Amino acid sequence: MGETQERERVLAHFSRRYRQCNPESLSTEETVHTLTCAIMLLNTDLHGNNVGKRMSCSQFISNLEGLNDGKDFPKDLLKV
């Protein structure tokens, strides 16, 4: 929970810095941002008190299909 604009500024800075430090890992800052947001949502889904049925690994992977600059993220990256 928190201020959306503040969270977005932190995520944008994190994505930019991650790409600078890991230029071969993910293709764009937007890709890093997408994956980071997805992981944050997964964490909320797994540990939140108000969540009914938890997301499965296959659901998490399918939710991210095509979001890696038009391609799928490597499955081994998403299963770590």
Coordinates of N, CA and C in Angstrom, one line a residue:
M1 N 0.8 -1.2 0.0 CA 0.0 0.0 0.0 C 0.9 1.2 0.0
G2 N 0.4 2.3 -0.7 CA 1.2 3.5 -0.7 C 0.9 4.3 -1.8
E3 N 1.5 5.4 -2.0 CA 1.3 6.4 -3.0 C 1.8 5.9 -4.3
T4 N 0.9 5.8 -5.3 CA 1.2 5.3 -6.6 C 2.3 6.0 -7.3
Q5 N 2.3 7.3 -7.4 CA 3.3 8.1 -8.1 C 4.7 7.9 -7.4
E6 N 4.7 7.8 -6.1 CA 6.0 7.6 -5.4 C 6.5 6.2 -5.8
R7 N 5.7 5.2 -5.7 CA 6.0 3.8 -6.1 C 6.5 3.8 -7.5
E8 N 5.9 4.4 -8.4 CA 6.3 4.4 -9.9 C 7.7 5.1 -10.0
R9 N 7.9 6.2 -9.3 CA 9.3 6.8 -9.4 C 10.4 5.8 -8.9
V10 N 10.1 5.1 -7.8 CA 11.1 4.1 -7.3 C 11.3 3.0 -8.3
L11 N 10.2 2.5 -8.9 CA 10.3 1.4 -9.9 C 11.0 1.9 -11.1
A12 N 10.7 3.1 -11.6 CA 11.4 3.6 -12.8 C 12.9 3.7 -12.5
H13 N 13.3 4.3 -11.3 CA 14.7 4.4 -11.0 C 15.3 3.0 -10.9
F14 N 14.7 2.1 -10.2 CA 15.2 0.7 -10.1 C 15.4 0.1 -11.4
S15 N 14.4 0.2 -12.3 CA 14.5 -0.4 -13.7 C 15.7 0.1 -14.5
R16 N 15.8 1.5 -14.4 CA 17.0 2.1 -15.1 C 18.3 1.6 -14.5
R17 N 18.4 1.6 -13.2 CA 19.7 1.2 -12.6 C 19.9 -0.3 -12.8
Y18 N 18.9 -1.1 -12.8 CA 19.1 -2.6 -13.0 C 19.7 -2.8 -14.4
R19 N 19.1 -2.1 -15.4 CA 19.6 -2.2 -16.8 C 21.0 -1.8 -16.9
Q20 N 21.4 -0.7 -16.2 CA 22.8 -0.2 -16.2 C 23.7 -1.3 -15.7
C21 N 23.3 -1.9 -14.6 CA 24.2 -2.9 -14.0 C 24.1 -4.3 -14.6
N22 N 23.1 -4.6 -15.3 CA 22.9 -5.9 -15.9 C 22.4 -5.7 -17.4
P23 N 23.3 -5.2 -18.2 CA 22.8 -4.9 -19.6 C 22.5 -6.1 -20.4
E24 N 22.9 -7.3 -20.1 CA 22.6 -8.5 -20.9 C 21.4 -9.3 -20.4
S25 N 20.9 -8.9 -19.2 CA 19.8 -9.7 -18.6 C 18.5 -9.5 -19.2
L26 N 17.9 -8.4 -19.2 CA 16.6 -8.1 -19.8 C 16.7 -7.0 -20.9
S27 N 15.9 -7.0 -21.9 CA 16.1 -6.2 -23.1 C 15.9 -4.7 -22.9
T28 N 14.9 -4.3 -22.0 CA 14.6 -2.9 -21.9 C 14.3 -2.5 -20.4
E29 N 14.3 -1.2 -20.1 CA 13.8 -0.8 -18.8 C 12.4 -1.2 -18.6
E30 N 11.6 -1.1 -19.6 CA 10.2 -1.4 -19.5 C 10.0 -2.9 -19.2
T31 N 10.8 -3.7 -19.7 CA 10.8 -5.2 -19.4 C 11.1 -5.4 -17.9
V32 N 12.1 -4.7 -17.5 CA 12.5 -4.8 -16.0 C 11.3 -4.3 -15.2
H33 N 10.7 -3.2 -15.6 CA 9.6 -2.7 -14.8 C 8.4 -3.6 -14.8
T34 N 8.1 -4.2 -15.9 CA 7.0 -5.2 -16.0 C 7.2 -6.4 -15.1
L35 N 8.4 -6.9 -15.2 CA 8.7 -8.1 -14.4 C 8.7 -7.8 -12.9
T36 N 9.3 -6.6 -12.5 CA 9.3 -6.2 -11.1 C 7.9 -6.0 -10.6
C37 N 7.0 -5.4 -11.4 CA 5.6 -5.2 -10.9 C 4.9 -6.6 -10.8
A38 N 5.2 -7.5 -11.7 CA 4.6 -8.8 -11.7 C 5.0 -9.5 -10.4
I39 N 6.3 -9.4 -10.0 CA 6.8 -10.1 -8.8 C 6.2 -9.5 -7.6
M40 N 6.0 -8.2 -7.6 CA 5.4 -7.5 -6.4 C 3.9 -8.0 -6.3
L41 N 3.2 -8.1 -7.4 CA 1.8 -8.6 -7.4 C 1.8 -10.1 -6.9
L42 N 2.8 -10.9 -7.4 CA 2.8 -12.3 -7.0 C 3.1 -12.3 -5.4
N43 N 3.9 -11.5 -4.9 CA 4.2 -11.5 -3.5 C 2.9 -11.1 -2.7
T44 N 2.2 -10.1 -3.2 CA 0.9 -9.8 -2.5 C 0.0 -10.9 -2.6
D45 N -0.1 -11.6 -3.8 CA -1.0 -12.7 -3.9 C -0.7 -13.9 -3.0
L46 N 0.6 -14.1 -2.8 CA 1.1 -15.2 -2.0 C 1.0 -15.0 -0.5
H47 N 1.1 -13.7 -0.1 CA 1.2 -13.4 1.3 C 0.1 -12.4 1.8
G48 N -0.7 -12.0 1.0 CA -1.8 -11.1 1.4 C -2.9 -11.8 2.2
N49 N -3.5 -11.1 3.1 CA -4.5 -11.7 4.0 C -5.9 -11.8 3.2
N50 N -6.1 -10.9 2.3 CA -7.4 -10.9 1.6 C -7.5 -11.6 0.3
V51 N -6.6 -12.5 0.1 CA -6.6 -13.3 -1.2 C -7.2 -14.6 -0.9
G52 N -8.1 -15.0 -1.9 CA -8.7 -16.3 -1.8 C -7.8 -17.4 -2.3
K53 N -7.9 -17.8 -3.5 CA -7.1 -18.9 -4.1 C -5.8 -18.2 -4.6
R54 N -4.7 -18.8 -4.2 CA -3.4 -18.3 -4.6 C -3.0 -18.7 -6.1
M55 N -2.3 -17.8 -6.7 CA -1.8 -18.0 -8.1 C -0.8 -19.1 -8.2
S56 N -1.0 -20.0 -9.2 CA -0.1 -21.1 -9.4 C 1.1 -20.6 -10.2
C57 N 2.2 -21.4 -10.3 CA 3.3 -21.0 -11.1 C 3.0 -20.9 -12.6
S58 N 2.2 -21.8 -13.1 CA 1.8 -21.8 -14.5 C 0.9 -20.6 -14.8
Q59 N 0.1 -20.1 -13.8 CA -0.7 -18.9 -14.0 C 0.1 -17.7 -14.1
F60 N 1.1 -17.6 -13.2 CA 2.1 -16.5 -13.2 C 2.8 -16.4 -14.5
I61 N 3.3 -17.5 -15.0 CA 4.0 -17.6 -16.3 C 3.1 -17.2 -17.4
S62 N 1.9 -17.7 -17.5 CA 1.0 -17.3 -18.6 C 0.5 -15.9 -18.5
N63 N 0.5 -15.3 -17.3 CA 0.1 -13.8 -17.2 C 1.2 -12.9 -17.8
L64 N 2.4 -13.4 -17.9 CA 3.5 -12.6 -18.5 C 3.8 -13.0 -19.9
E65 N 3.0 -13.8 -20.6 CA 3.3 -14.2 -22.0 C 3.3 -12.9 -22.9
G66 N 4.3 -12.8 -23.7 CA 4.4 -11.7 -24.6 C 4.8 -10.4 -24.1
L67 N 5.1 -10.3 -22.8 CA 5.4 -9.0 -22.1 C 6.9 -8.7 -22.0
N68 N 7.7 -9.6 -22.6 CA 9.2 -9.4 -22.6 C 9.5 -8.8 -24.0
D69 N 9.2 -7.5 -24.1 CA 9.4 -6.8 -25.4 C 8.8 -7.6 -26.6
G70 N 7.6 -8.1 -26.4 CA 6.8 -8.8 -27.4 C 7.1 -10.3 -27.4
K71 N 8.0 -10.8 -26.6 CA 8.3 -12.2 -26.4 C 8.0 -12.7 -25.0
D72 N 8.1 -14.0 -24.8 CA 7.9 -14.5 -23.5 C 9.2 -14.4 -22.7
F73 N 9.0 -14.3 -21.4 CA 10.2 -14.4 -20.5 C 10.6 -15.8 -20.5
P74 N 11.9 -16.1 -20.3 CA 12.4 -17.4 -20.1 C 11.7 -18.1 -18.9
K75 N 11.2 -19.3 -19.1 CA 10.5 -19.9 -18.0 C 11.4 -20.2 -16.8
D76 N 12.6 -20.5 -17.1 CA 13.6 -20.8 -15.9 C 13.8 -19.5 -15.1
L77 N 13.7 -18.3 -15.7 CA 13.8 -17.1 -15.0 C 12.6 -16.9 -14.1
L78 N 11.4 -17.2 -14.6 CA 10.2 -17.0 -13.8 C 10.0 -18.0 -12.7
K79 N 10.7 -19.2 -12.8 CA 10.5 -20.2 -11.8 C 11.5 -20.2 -10.7
V80 N 12.4 -19.3 -10.7 CA 13.5 -19.2 -9.7 C 12.9 -18.9 -8.4

